[in-house]
mmCIF file of C-alpha atoms in Angstrom:
data_model
loop_
_atom_site.group_PDB
_atom_site.id
_atom_site.type_symbol
_atom_site.label_atom_id
_atom_site.label_comp_id
_atom_site.label_asym_id
_atom_site.label_seq_id
_atom_site.Cartn_x
_atom_site.Cartn_y
_atom_site.Cartn_z
ATOM 1 C CA MET B 4 -3.130 56.298 -44.546
ATOM 2 C CA ARG B 5 -6.312 57.816 -45.980
ATOM 3 C CA ILE B 6 -6.264 61.555 -46.599
ATOM 4 C CA ALA B 7 -9.176 63.411 -44.993
ATOM 5 C CA LEU B 8 -10.918 65.575 -47.572
ATOM 6 C CA PRO B 9 -12.841 68.771 -46.702
ATOM 7 C CA ARG B 10 -16.632 68.584 -46.496
ATOM 8 C CA TRP B 11 -17.169 70.562 -49.710
ATOM 9 C CA ALA B 12 -15.117 67.980 -51.641
ATOM 10 C CA GLY B 13 -17.927 65.475 -51.240
ATOM 11 C CA ALA B 14 -20.463 67.570 -53.152
ATOM 12 C CA LEU B 15 -21.608 66.110 -56.444
ATOM 13 C CA ALA B 16 -21.252 69.489 -58.171
ATOM 14 C CA VAL B 17 -17.604 69.743 -57.093
ATOM 15 C CA LYS B 18 -16.855 66.212 -58.258
ATOM 16 C CA ALA B 19 -18.565 66.833 -61.585
ATOM 17 C CA ALA B 20 -16.727 70.144 -62.050
ATOM 18 C CA VAL B 21 -13.387 68.480 -61.298
ATOM 19 C CA PHE B 22 -14.172 65.623 -63.686
ATOM 20 C CA ILE B 23 -15.248 67.990 -66.475
ATOM 21 C CA THR B 24 -12.174 70.164 -65.934
ATOM 22 C CA VAL B 25 -9.780 67.223 -65.991
ATOM 23 C CA MET B 26 -11.368 65.721 -69.096
ATOM 24 C CA SER B 27 -11.450 69.101 -70.856
ATOM 25 C CA CYS B 28 -7.786 69.709 -70.047
ATOM 26 C CA ALA B 29 -6.844 66.237 -71.255
ATOM 27 C CA LEU B 30 -8.799 66.659 -74.495
ATOM 28 C CA ALA B 31 -7.412 70.163 -75.084
ATOM 29 C CA ALA B 32 -3.869 68.930 -74.448
ATOM 30 C CA LEU B 33 -4.323 66.012 -76.848
ATOM 31 C CA LEU B 34 -5.791 68.146 -79.627
ATOM 32 C CA GLY B 35 -3.225 70.887 -79.067
ATOM 33 C CA MET B 36 -0.377 68.397 -79.230
ATOM 34 C CA LEU B 37 -1.732 66.882 -82.458
ATOM 35 C CA VAL B 38 -2.103 70.321 -84.085
ATOM 36 C CA HIS B 39 1.342 71.404 -82.854
ATOM 37 C CA VAL B 40 3.041 68.264 -84.164
ATOM 38 C CA SER B 41 1.257 68.452 -87.518
ATOM 39 C CA VAL B 42 1.988 72.131 -88.172
ATOM 40 C CA THR B 43 5.555 71.849 -86.866
ATOM 41 C CA ASN B 44 6.267 68.902 -89.154
ATOM 42 C CA GLN B 45 4.915 70.811 -92.156
ATOM 43 C CA THR B 46 6.881 73.958 -91.282
ATOM 44 C CA VAL B 47 10.112 72.100 -90.600
ATOM 45 C CA GLY B 48 9.596 70.009 -93.740
ATOM 46 C CA ARG B 49 9.312 73.076 -95.962
ATOM 47 C CA ALA B 50 12.356 74.694 -94.343
ATOM 48 C CA ARG B 51 14.325 71.446 -94.755
ATOM 49 C CA ASP B 52 13.367 71.181 -98.434
ATOM 50 C CA LEU B 53 14.459 74.770 -99.001
ATOM 51 C CA ALA B 54 17.786 74.206 -97.230
ATOM 52 C CA LEU B 55 18.484 70.973 -99.151
ATOM 53 C CA SER B 56 17.617 72.736 -102.406
ATOM 54 C CA ARG B 57 20.126 75.468 -101.652
ATOM 55 C CA LEU B 58 22.636 72.805 -100.655
ATOM 56 C CA ASP B 59 22.187 71.211 -104.090
ATOM 57 C CA ASP B 60 22.867 74.585 -105.763
ATOM 58 C CA ALA B 61 25.922 75.175 -103.558
ATOM 59 C CA THR B 62 27.242 71.673 -104.308
ATOM 60 C CA ALA B 63 26.871 72.229 -108.068
ATOM 61 C CA ALA B 64 28.652 75.577 -107.866
ATOM 62 C CA TYR B 65 31.434 74.102 -105.694
ATOM 63 C CA GLU B 66 32.007 71.199 -108.103
ATOM 64 C CA ALA B 67 32.006 73.606 -111.068
ATOM 65 C CA GLY B 68 34.555 75.822 -109.367
ATOM 66 C CA ASP B 69 32.180 78.779 -109.243
ATOM 67 C CA ALA B 70 31.821 81.139 -106.325
ATOM 68 C CA LEU B 71 29.496 79.933 -103.584
ATOM 69 C CA LEU B 72 26.174 81.670 -103.051
ATOM 70 C CA PRO B 73 25.622 83.849 -99.929
ATOM 71 C CA GLY B 74 24.884 81.706 -96.884
ATOM 72 C CA ALA B 75 26.961 78.769 -98.165
ATOM 73 C CA GLY B 76 30.521 77.817 -97.256
ATOM 74 C CA LEU B 77 32.997 75.158 -96.254
ATOM 75 C CA ASP B 78 32.968 74.438 -92.570
ATOM 76 C CA PRO B 79 31.202 77.742 -91.860
ATOM 77 C CA ARG B 80 31.267 79.216 -88.398
ATOM 78 C CA GLY B 81 28.321 78.133 -86.287
ATOM 79 C CA LEU B 82 27.790 74.803 -88.053
ATOM 80 C CA PRO B 83 26.594 72.292 -85.413
ATOM 81 C CA GLY B 84 29.259 69.686 -84.650
ATOM 82 C CA ARG B 85 26.902 66.726 -85.045
ATOM 83 C CA LEU B 86 25.787 67.887 -88.487
ATOM 84 C CA ARG B 87 29.447 68.463 -89.570
ATOM 85 C CA ALA B 88 30.389 64.968 -88.400
ATOM 86 C CA LEU B 89 27.503 63.557 -90.438
ATOM 87 C CA ALA B 90 28.657 65.453 -93.552
ATOM 88 C CA VAL B 91 32.299 64.430 -93.142
ATOM 89 C CA ALA B 92 31.059 60.835 -92.922
ATOM 90 C CA GLY B 93 29.674 61.223 -96.447
ATOM 91 C CA LYS B 94 25.982 61.859 -95.638
ATOM 92 C CA ARG B 95 23.678 64.809 -96.006
ATOM 93 C CA GLY B 96 21.469 66.152 -93.288
ATOM 94 C CA THR B 97 19.705 69.148 -91.770
ATOM 95 C CA MET B 98 19.495 70.608 -88.292
ATOM 96 C CA VAL B 99 17.929 73.624 -86.575
ATOM 97 C CA SER B 100 20.128 75.579 -84.169
ATOM 98 C CA SER B 101 20.680 79.085 -82.924
ATOM 99 C CA HIS B 102 23.224 81.128 -84.880
ATOM 100 C CA LEU B 103 24.048 84.757 -84.202
ATOM 101 C CA GLY B 104 21.041 84.981 -81.874
ATOM 102 C CA ARG B 105 18.453 83.748 -84.340
ATOM 103 C CA PRO B 106 17.043 80.323 -85.271
ATOM 104 C CA THR B 107 18.790 78.842 -88.316
ATOM 105 C CA MET B 108 18.121 75.821 -90.498
ATOM 106 C CA TRP B 109 21.397 74.180 -91.547
ATOM 107 C CA ALA B 110 21.907 71.764 -94.425
ATOM 108 C CA ALA B 111 25.294 70.114 -94.899
ATOM 109 C CA GLY B 112 26.901 67.551 -97.194
ATOM 110 C CA PRO B 113 30.338 66.066 -97.853
ATOM 111 C CA ALA B 114 33.136 67.978 -99.604
ATOM 112 C CA ASP B 115 36.723 67.040 -100.400
ATOM 113 C CA GLY B 116 39.451 66.984 -97.785
ATOM 114 C CA HIS B 117 37.204 65.853 -94.948
ATOM 115 C CA ARG B 118 35.364 69.103 -95.036
ATOM 116 C CA ALA B 119 31.652 69.875 -94.934
ATOM 117 C CA LEU B 120 29.802 72.052 -97.399
ATOM 118 C CA ALA B 121 26.907 73.747 -95.576
ATOM 119 C CA VAL B 122 24.245 76.343 -96.189
ATOM 120 C CA GLU B 123 22.165 78.273 -93.661
ATOM 121 C CA VAL B 124 18.575 79.400 -94.007
ATOM 122 C CA ASP B 125 16.941 81.917 -91.681
ATOM 123 C CA TYR B 126 14.385 80.023 -89.598
ATOM 124 C CA SER B 127 13.087 83.002 -87.580
ATOM 125 C CA GLN B 128 9.768 83.344 -89.397
ATOM 126 C CA GLN B 129 8.982 79.649 -89.052
ATOM 127 C CA ALA B 130 9.914 79.726 -85.354
ATOM 128 C CA ARG B 131 7.612 82.723 -84.807
ATOM 129 C CA THR B 132 4.835 80.921 -86.656
ATOM 130 C CA ILE B 133 5.154 77.863 -84.422
ATOM 131 C CA ALA B 134 5.369 80.008 -81.263
ATOM 132 C CA GLY B 135 2.271 81.953 -82.327
ATOM 133 C CA LEU B 136 0.467 78.710 -83.030
ATOM 134 C CA ASP B 137 1.343 77.357 -79.585
ATOM 135 C CA GLN B 138 0.099 80.544 -77.936
ATOM 136 C CA SER B 139 -3.138 80.402 -79.930
ATOM 137 C CA ILE B 140 -3.617 76.777 -78.911
ATOM 138 C CA LEU B 141 -3.124 77.678 -75.238
ATOM 139 C CA TRP B 142 -5.580 80.606 -75.349
ATOM 140 C CA SER B 143 -8.202 78.700 -77.323
ATOM 141 C CA SER B 144 -7.832 75.681 -75.018
ATOM 142 C CA ALA B 145 -8.249 77.882 -71.942
ATOM 143 C CA LEU B 146 -11.378 79.495 -73.413
ATOM 144 C CA ALA B 147 -12.788 76.127 -74.460
ATOM 145 C CA ILE B 148 -12.102 74.630 -71.020
ATOM 146 C CA GLY B 149 -13.685 77.614 -69.278
ATOM 147 C CA ALA B 150 -16.783 77.490 -71.479
ATOM 148 C CA THR B 151 -17.074 73.722 -71.032
ATOM 149 C CA VAL B 152 -16.748 73.963 -67.252
ATOM 150 C CA LEU B 153 -19.357 76.744 -67.058
ATOM 151 C CA VAL B 154 -21.841 74.865 -69.209
ATOM 152 C CA GLY B 155 -21.157 71.609 -67.374
ATOM 153 C CA ALA B 156 -21.415 73.276 -63.966
ATOM 154 C CA PHE B 157 -24.726 74.859 -64.975
ATOM 155 C CA ALA B 158 -26.092 71.514 -66.114
ATOM 156 C CA VAL B 159 -24.837 69.685 -63.011
ATOM 157 C CA THR B 160 -26.095 72.444 -60.704
ATOM 158 C CA ARG B 161 -29.606 72.004 -62.066
ATOM 159 C CA VAL B 162 -29.420 68.302 -61.240
ATOM 160 C CA THR B 163 -27.891 68.834 -57.782
ATOM 161 C CA ARG B 164 -30.471 71.514 -56.994
ATOM 162 C CA ARG B 165 -33.223 69.012 -57.678
ATOM 163 C CA LEU B 166 -31.401 66.367 -55.637
ATOM 164 C CA ASN B 167 -30.982 68.798 -52.728
ATOM 165 C CA GLY B 168 -34.693 69.617 -52.921
ATOM 166 C CA THR B 169 -35.507 65.921 -52.788
ATOM 167 C CA ALA B 170 -33.154 65.492 -49.808
ATOM 168 C CA ARG B 171 -34.810 68.395 -47.968
ATOM 169 C CA VAL B 172 -38.226 66.825 -48.459
ATOM 170 C CA ALA B 173 -36.872 63.496 -47.210
ATOM 171 C CA ARG B 174 -35.533 65.192 -44.076
ATOM 172 C CA ARG B 175 -38.890 66.894 -43.498
ATOM 173 C CA ILE B 176 -40.653 63.550 -43.787
ATOM 174 C CA SER B 177 -38.127 62.020 -41.389
ATOM 175 C CA ALA B 178 -38.836 64.858 -38.935
ATOM 176 C CA GLY B 179 -42.552 64.038 -39.066
ATOM 177 C CA ASP B 180 -43.901 66.361 -41.768
ATOM 178 C CA LEU B 181 -45.815 63.720 -43.699
ATOM 179 C CA ASP B 182 -47.443 66.333 -45.926
ATOM 180 C CA ALA B 183 -44.089 67.221 -47.524
ATOM 181 C CA ARG B 184 -43.792 66.298 -51.200
ATOM 182 C CA VAL B 185 -41.199 66.932 -53.919
ATOM 183 C CA ASN B 186 -43.810 67.508 -56.646
ATOM 184 C CA ASP B 187 -41.273 67.405 -59.463
ATOM 185 C CA PRO B 188 -43.059 68.787 -62.564
ATOM 186 C CA ARG B 189 -41.468 66.078 -64.719
ATOM 187 C CA THR B 190 -43.387 63.417 -62.819
ATOM 188 C CA LYS B 191 -46.737 65.069 -63.582
ATOM 189 C CA ASP B 192 -46.276 65.249 -67.346
ATOM 190 C CA PRO B 193 -45.951 61.745 -68.845
ATOM 191 C CA THR B 194 -44.949 63.209 -72.218
ATOM 192 C CA ARG B 195 -41.724 64.639 -70.781
ATOM 193 C CA PRO B 196 -38.688 62.358 -70.539
ATOM 194 C CA GLN B 197 -38.186 61.001 -67.020
ATOM 195 C CA ASP B 198 -34.621 61.234 -65.796
ATOM 196 C CA GLU B 199 -33.227 59.470 -62.744
ATOM 197 C CA VAL B 200 -33.846 62.437 -60.433
ATOM 198 C CA ALA B 201 -37.511 62.530 -61.425
ATOM 199 C CA VAL B 202 -37.775 58.779 -60.791
ATOM 200 C CA VAL B 203 -36.293 59.227 -57.292
ATOM 201 C CA ALA B 204 -38.649 62.146 -56.584
ATOM 202 C CA ALA B 205 -41.674 60.147 -57.702
ATOM 203 C CA ALA B 206 -40.596 57.193 -55.564
ATOM 204 C CA LEU B 207 -40.131 59.457 -52.522
ATOM 205 C CA ASP B 208 -43.564 61.048 -52.988
ATOM 206 C CA SER B 209 -45.139 57.628 -53.368
ATOM 207 C CA MET B 210 -43.391 56.354 -50.251
ATOM 208 C CA ALA B 211 -44.452 59.444 -48.265
ATOM 209 C CA SER B 212 -48.080 59.022 -49.342
ATOM 210 C CA SER B 213 -48.073 55.344 -48.414
ATOM 211 C CA LEU B 214 -46.391 56.050 -45.079
ATOM 212 C CA GLN B 215 -48.806 58.858 -44.305
ATOM 213 C CA SER B 216 -51.782 56.656 -45.100
ATOM 214 C CA LYS B 217 -50.515 53.861 -42.846
ATOM 215 C CA LEU B 218 -49.680 56.196 -39.980
ATOM 216 C CA LEU B 219 -53.032 57.943 -40.205
ATOM 217 C CA SER B 220 -54.763 54.574 -40.136
ATOM 218 C CA GLU B 221 -52.740 53.586 -37.081
ATOM 219 C CA GLN B 222 -53.476 56.895 -35.359
ATOM 220 C CA ARG B 223 -57.199 56.609 -36.082
ATOM 221 C CA PHE B 224 -57.200 53.045 -34.810
ATOM 222 C CA THR B 225 -55.416 54.045 -31.594
ATOM 223 C CA ALA B 226 -57.741 56.997 -31.012
ATOM 224 C CA ASP B 227 -60.865 54.992 -31.808
ATOM 225 C CA VAL B 228 -59.869 52.153 -29.496
ATOM 226 C CA ALA B 229 -59.060 54.544 -26.667
ATOM 227 C CA HIS B 230 -62.341 56.442 -27.107
ATOM 228 C CA GLU B 231 -64.386 53.258 -27.270
ATOM 229 C CA LEU B 232 -62.745 51.938 -24.110
ATOM 230 C CA ARG B 233 -63.513 54.997 -22.007
ATOM 231 C CA THR B 234 -67.238 54.345 -21.719
ATOM 232 C CA PRO B 235 -67.085 50.691 -20.575
ATOM 233 C CA LEU B 236 -64.126 51.519 -18.325
ATOM 234 C CA THR B 237 -66.122 54.238 -16.623
ATOM 235 C CA GLY B 238 -68.904 51.762 -15.927
ATOM 236 C CA LEU B 239 -66.421 49.120 -14.839
ATOM 237 C CA HIS B 240 -64.792 51.574 -12.455
ATOM 238 C CA ALA B 241 -68.139 52.487 -10.967
ATOM 239 C CA ALA B 242 -69.043 48.816 -10.578
ATOM 240 C CA ALA B 243 -65.692 48.085 -8.922
ATOM 241 C CA GLU B 244 -66.359 50.781 -6.336
ATOM 242 C CA LEU B 245 -69.546 48.955 -5.335
ATOM 243 C CA LEU B 246 -67.798 45.663 -4.619
ATOM 244 C CA PRO B 247 -67.419 44.634 -0.966
ATOM 245 C CA PRO B 248 -64.014 45.174 0.603
ATOM 246 C CA GLY B 249 -61.510 42.369 0.202
ATOM 247 C CA ARG B 250 -58.506 41.151 -1.652
ATOM 248 C CA PRO B 251 -60.403 40.270 -4.882
ATOM 249 C CA THR B 252 -61.932 43.750 -4.916
ATOM 250 C CA GLU B 253 -58.495 45.350 -4.563
ATOM 251 C CA LEU B 254 -57.196 43.302 -7.497
ATOM 252 C CA VAL B 255 -60.156 44.286 -9.663
ATOM 253 C CA ARG B 256 -59.814 47.966 -8.768
ATOM 254 C CA ASP B 257 -56.055 47.838 -9.414
ATOM 255 C CA ARG B 258 -56.523 46.316 -12.894
ATOM 256 C CA VAL B 259 -59.302 48.777 -13.738
ATOM 257 C CA ALA B 260 -57.068 51.683 -12.699
ATOM 258 C CA ALA B 261 -54.213 50.302 -14.829
ATOM 259 C CA LEU B 262 -56.535 49.944 -17.799
ATOM 260 C CA ARG B 263 -57.840 53.496 -17.350
ATOM 261 C CA THR B 264 -54.268 54.795 -17.207
ATOM 262 C CA LEU B 265 -53.412 52.886 -20.380
ATOM 263 C CA THR B 266 -56.472 54.318 -22.122
ATOM 264 C CA GLU B 267 -55.601 57.889 -21.107
ATOM 265 C CA ASP B 268 -52.028 57.366 -22.305
ATOM 266 C CA LEU B 269 -53.293 56.130 -25.661
ATOM 267 C CA LEU B 270 -55.522 59.180 -26.006
ATOM 268 C CA GLU B 271 -52.612 61.473 -25.160
ATOM 269 C CA ILE B 272 -50.396 59.746 -27.732
ATOM 270 C CA SER B 273 -53.112 60.059 -30.382
ATOM 271 C CA ARG B 274 -53.318 63.810 -29.674
ATOM 272 C CA LEU B 275 -49.532 64.114 -29.923
ATOM 273 C CA ASP B 276 -49.542 62.183 -33.195
ATOM 274 C CA THR B 277 -51.800 64.790 -34.788
ATOM 275 C CA ARG B 278 -49.083 67.423 -34.115
ATOM 276 C CA ARG B 279 -51.735 69.968 -33.287
ATOM 277 C CA GLU B 280 -50.848 70.411 -29.621
ATOM 278 C CA ARG B 281 -50.054 74.002 -28.630
ATOM 279 C CA ARG B 282 -47.916 75.287 -25.795
ATOM 280 C CA GLU B 283 -49.159 77.637 -23.099
ATOM 281 C CA LEU B 284 -45.962 79.471 -22.209
ATOM 282 C CA GLU B 285 -45.171 81.039 -18.865
ATOM 283 C CA PHE B 286 -41.979 81.684 -16.929
ATOM 284 C CA GLN B 287 -40.999 79.012 -14.431
ATOM 285 C CA GLU B 288 -38.137 78.495 -11.979
ATOM 286 C CA LEU B 289 -36.797 75.132 -13.101
ATOM 287 C CA GLY B 290 -35.433 74.082 -9.696
ATOM 288 C CA ALA B 291 -38.697 74.719 -7.881
ATOM 289 C CA LEU B 292 -40.651 72.974 -10.635
ATOM 290 C CA ALA B 293 -38.417 69.904 -10.380
ATOM 291 C CA GLY B 294 -38.970 69.801 -6.610
ATOM 292 C CA ARG B 295 -42.750 69.885 -7.054
ATOM 293 C CA VAL B 296 -42.612 67.061 -9.616
ATOM 294 C CA VAL B 297 -40.593 64.840 -7.256
ATOM 295 C CA ARG B 298 -42.890 65.544 -4.315
ATOM 296 C CA ALA B 299 -45.961 64.786 -6.445
ATOM 297 C CA SER B 300 -44.417 61.492 -7.580
ATOM 298 C CA GLY B 301 -44.152 60.267 -3.985
ATOM 299 C CA THR B 302 -40.808 58.622 -4.751
ATOM 300 C CA ASP B 303 -37.473 58.747 -3.015
ATOM 301 C CA THR B 304 -35.752 60.870 -5.675
ATOM 302 C CA GLU B 305 -32.833 63.161 -4.924
ATOM 303 C CA VAL B 306 -33.010 66.649 -6.464
ATOM 304 C CA ARG B 307 -29.710 68.385 -7.205
ATOM 305 C CA ILE B 308 -29.641 72.021 -8.297
ATOM 306 C CA VAL B 309 -26.259 72.687 -9.887
ATOM 307 C CA ARG B 310 -27.393 75.908 -11.546
ATOM 308 C CA ASP B 311 -30.999 77.061 -11.425
ATOM 309 C CA ALA B 312 -32.610 78.602 -14.486
ATOM 310 C CA ARG B 313 -35.718 80.586 -15.322
ATOM 311 C CA VAL B 314 -37.317 79.208 -18.459
ATOM 312 C CA GLU B 315 -40.368 80.083 -20.521
ATOM 313 C CA THR B 316 -42.249 76.856 -21.016
ATOM 314 C CA ASP B 317 -45.542 75.019 -20.675
ATOM 315 C CA ARG B 318 -45.602 74.036 -17.008
ATOM 316 C CA ARG B 319 -48.122 71.218 -17.367
ATOM 317 C CA ARG B 320 -46.277 69.545 -20.242
ATOM 318 C CA LEU B 321 -42.883 69.934 -18.576
ATOM 319 C CA GLU B 322 -44.213 68.379 -15.370
ATOM 320 C CA ARG B 323 -45.552 65.502 -17.448
ATOM 321 C CA VAL B 324 -42.159 64.916 -19.073
ATOM 322 C CA MET B 325 -40.193 65.016 -15.818
ATOM 323 C CA GLY B 326 -42.808 62.943 -13.981
ATOM 324 C CA ASN B 327 -42.677 60.218 -16.637
ATOM 325 C CA LEU B 328 -38.865 60.157 -16.570
ATOM 326 C CA VAL B 329 -38.805 59.863 -12.770
ATOM 327 C CA ALA B 330 -41.515 57.164 -12.757
ATOM 328 C CA ASN B 331 -39.701 55.191 -15.461
ATOM 329 C CA ALA B 332 -36.404 55.403 -13.528
ATOM 330 C CA HIS B 333 -38.022 53.962 -10.393
ATOM 331 C CA LYS B 334 -40.014 51.336 -12.285
ATOM 332 C CA HIS B 335 -37.292 49.981 -14.553
ATOM 333 C CA GLY B 336 -34.081 51.110 -12.817
ATOM 334 C CA ARG B 337 -32.691 50.919 -9.316
ATOM 335 C CA ALA B 338 -32.102 53.457 -6.565
ATOM 336 C CA PRO B 339 -30.672 55.928 -6.064
ATOM 337 C CA VAL B 340 -32.537 58.034 -8.642
ATOM 338 C CA VAL B 341 -31.183 61.563 -9.056
ATOM 339 C CA LEU B 342 -32.857 64.486 -10.830
ATOM 340 C CA THR B 343 -30.296 67.182 -11.642
ATOM 341 C CA VAL B 344 -30.987 70.735 -12.824
ATOM 342 C CA ASP B 345 -28.016 72.413 -14.513
ATOM 343 C CA GLY B 346 -29.276 75.546 -16.189
ATOM 344 C CA PRO B 347 -31.821 74.644 -18.885
ATOM 345 C CA VAL B 348 -30.719 70.982 -18.774
ATOM 346 C CA VAL B 349 -32.614 68.463 -16.636
ATOM 347 C CA THR B 350 -31.070 65.025 -16.140
ATOM 348 C CA VAL B 351 -32.742 61.992 -14.588
ATOM 349 C CA ARG B 352 -30.433 59.112 -13.725
ATOM 350 C CA ASP B 353 -30.921 55.777 -12.036
ATOM 351 C CA HIS B 354 -28.422 53.042 -11.182
ATOM 352 C CA GLY B 355 -30.054 50.052 -12.840
ATOM 353 C CA ASP B 356 -29.144 48.091 -15.950
ATOM 354 C CA GLY B 357 -29.570 51.067 -18.296
ATOM 355 C CA TYR B 358 -31.696 51.587 -21.375
ATOM 356 C CA PRO B 359 -31.884 48.906 -24.082
ATOM 357 C CA GLU B 360 -29.720 49.452 -27.139
ATOM 358 C CA TYR B 361 -32.710 50.006 -29.444
ATOM 359 C CA LEU B 362 -34.004 52.809 -27.213
ATOM 360 C CA VAL B 363 -30.648 54.594 -27.069
ATOM 361 C CA ALA B 364 -30.240 54.310 -30.843
ATOM 362 C CA HIS B 365 -33.783 55.045 -32.044
ATOM 363 C CA GLY B 366 -35.696 56.497 -29.102
ATOM 364 C CA PRO B 367 -38.680 55.039 -27.240
ATOM 365 C CA GLN B 368 -41.157 52.895 -29.149
ATOM 366 C CA ARG B 369 -44.652 52.218 -27.919
ATOM 367 C CA PHE B 370 -45.515 48.684 -26.833
ATOM 368 C CA ARG B 371 -41.896 47.552 -27.053
ATOM 369 C CA THR B 372 -39.894 46.390 -24.057
ATOM 370 C CA GLU B 373 -36.906 44.090 -23.774
ATOM 371 C CA GLY B 374 -34.994 42.184 -21.164
ATOM 372 C CA GLY B 375 -38.052 41.078 -19.202
ATOM 373 C CA ALA B 376 -39.111 44.646 -18.435
ATOM 374 C CA THR B 377 -42.785 45.239 -17.698
ATOM 375 C CA GLY B 378 -44.867 48.054 -19.125
ATOM 376 C CA HIS B 379 -46.040 49.270 -22.493
ATOM 377 C CA GLY B 380 -43.303 51.755 -23.432
ATOM 378 C CA LEU B 381 -45.849 54.564 -23.420
ATOM 379 C CA GLY B 382 -44.384 56.672 -20.620
ATOM 380 C CA LEU B 383 -41.163 57.506 -22.457
ATOM 381 C CA THR B 384 -43.058 57.818 -25.755
ATOM 382 C CA ILE B 385 -45.296 60.465 -24.184
ATOM 383 C CA ALA B 386 -42.273 62.193 -22.631
ATOM 384 C CA ALA B 387 -40.565 62.376 -26.031
ATOM 385 C CA GLY B 388 -43.744 63.679 -27.700
ATOM 386 C CA GLN B 389 -44.351 66.353 -25.065
ATOM 387 C CA ALA B 390 -40.686 67.395 -25.210
ATOM 388 C CA GLU B 391 -41.074 67.910 -28.943
ATOM 389 C CA VAL B 392 -44.126 70.117 -28.339
ATOM 390 C CA LEU B 393 -42.072 72.138 -25.863
ATOM 391 C CA GLY B 394 -39.308 72.597 -28.442
ATOM 392 C CA ALA B 395 -36.928 70.733 -26.130
ATOM 393 C CA ARG B 396 -34.512 67.929 -26.930
ATOM 394 C CA LEU B 397 -34.830 64.650 -25.025
ATOM 395 C CA THR B 398 -31.995 62.138 -25.361
ATOM 396 C CA PHE B 399 -31.408 58.758 -23.761
ATOM 397 C CA GLY B 400 -28.115 57.126 -22.867
ATOM 398 C CA ASN B 401 -26.318 54.961 -20.380
ATOM 399 C CA ALA B 402 -23.728 56.057 -17.846
ATOM 400 C CA ASP B 403 -20.237 54.586 -18.021
ATOM 401 C CA ASP B 404 -20.527 53.183 -14.508
ATOM 402 C CA GLY B 405 -24.031 51.810 -15.062
ATOM 403 C CA GLY B 406 -27.501 53.232 -15.023
ATOM 404 C CA ALA B 407 -29.860 54.948 -17.443
ATOM 405 C CA VAL B 408 -29.520 58.677 -18.145
ATOM 406 C CA ALA B 409 -32.311 60.775 -19.681
ATOM 407 C CA ARG B 410 -31.301 64.343 -20.571
ATOM 408 C CA LEU B 411 -33.901 67.042 -21.308
ATOM 409 C CA THR B 412 -32.480 70.222 -22.849
ATOM 410 C CA LEU B 413 -34.935 73.122 -22.788
ATOM 411 C CA PRO B 414 -34.656 76.158 -25.088
ATOM 412 C CA GLU B 415 -33.021 79.007 -23.203
ATOM 413 C CA THR B 416 -35.065 82.137 -22.587
#
């Protein structure tokens, strides 16, 4: 079972801080242990040499029959049992233990009659030295770890700040702001070393410039084509009106009207692509506006008012969005088509085969249709563009029991 981590645990700065802290602690522990072992061995070694030296003096005095020096004796009280057993076995040794409430270094050797000759040396000073050393190691390690973490966090934060700036620019470009650039100063000075973040920033700026150039070329092409078509279409429309009545004339007029509609749609899309469209806000009753749109469409669309709302919006653009959604539902879906108003949310649903997967996942795309559908994909593209101008959110989905569902969420007044 995988443990779910909090959102902040995924930040690069947090991961770097944890890594630096763990490595600093490990390094401090290793160095502290090495210093502790080295100093302890030296301290214990000197105390052992002193105790064995006194044991030699006590052994010489005992063999000469002289009085033993202070701190020496046969089987003295407090002598550790393991050290006494070693001495009785004919060997010499040392051991640190607590005697009379203080640390003591014992040295013992064999004596006659299965007894042990032992001396004791006060080990309190050495024990305090080692304890003080351990405390100094802990404090110095804590200070070193804290300083390392602060310096590391500062260095990592500078990198993550630049990465976050690059990510913000990428999101702005994704939202349609093609003028957004990172403009990392390191990319403008070739004499400065280029780190990975600067390389990513330069690549993003280059990609944005290339994308902007291609999109502007496409927009200019679309606008130019639409403008150039208007003049011959106007003449063609006038000529079609002069044709004698009949079936061929109706076909010509129908195709000319379709071509004029396509041209006007292309012009509208080119204006939306420039992102210079401005709203003309006024208060509107959403239920009444939906009723007018359905009546103007001339379709058999049911209007349901769950909860009416008064919104401040651009009436003409909102009518365009709802009209396109209703027309698309009747053209590509099946009856019944229902337009529902629930507060600031307008939903248009049909009972056909539903939207294609690409449209649900990525939104409408001009001149793309699937599944044998007819049309140019411009109606929903215009609806999405006008919804963006209105500051509304237009989403597309499919109902569980079949049918396409378009949901327009207007900003509440």
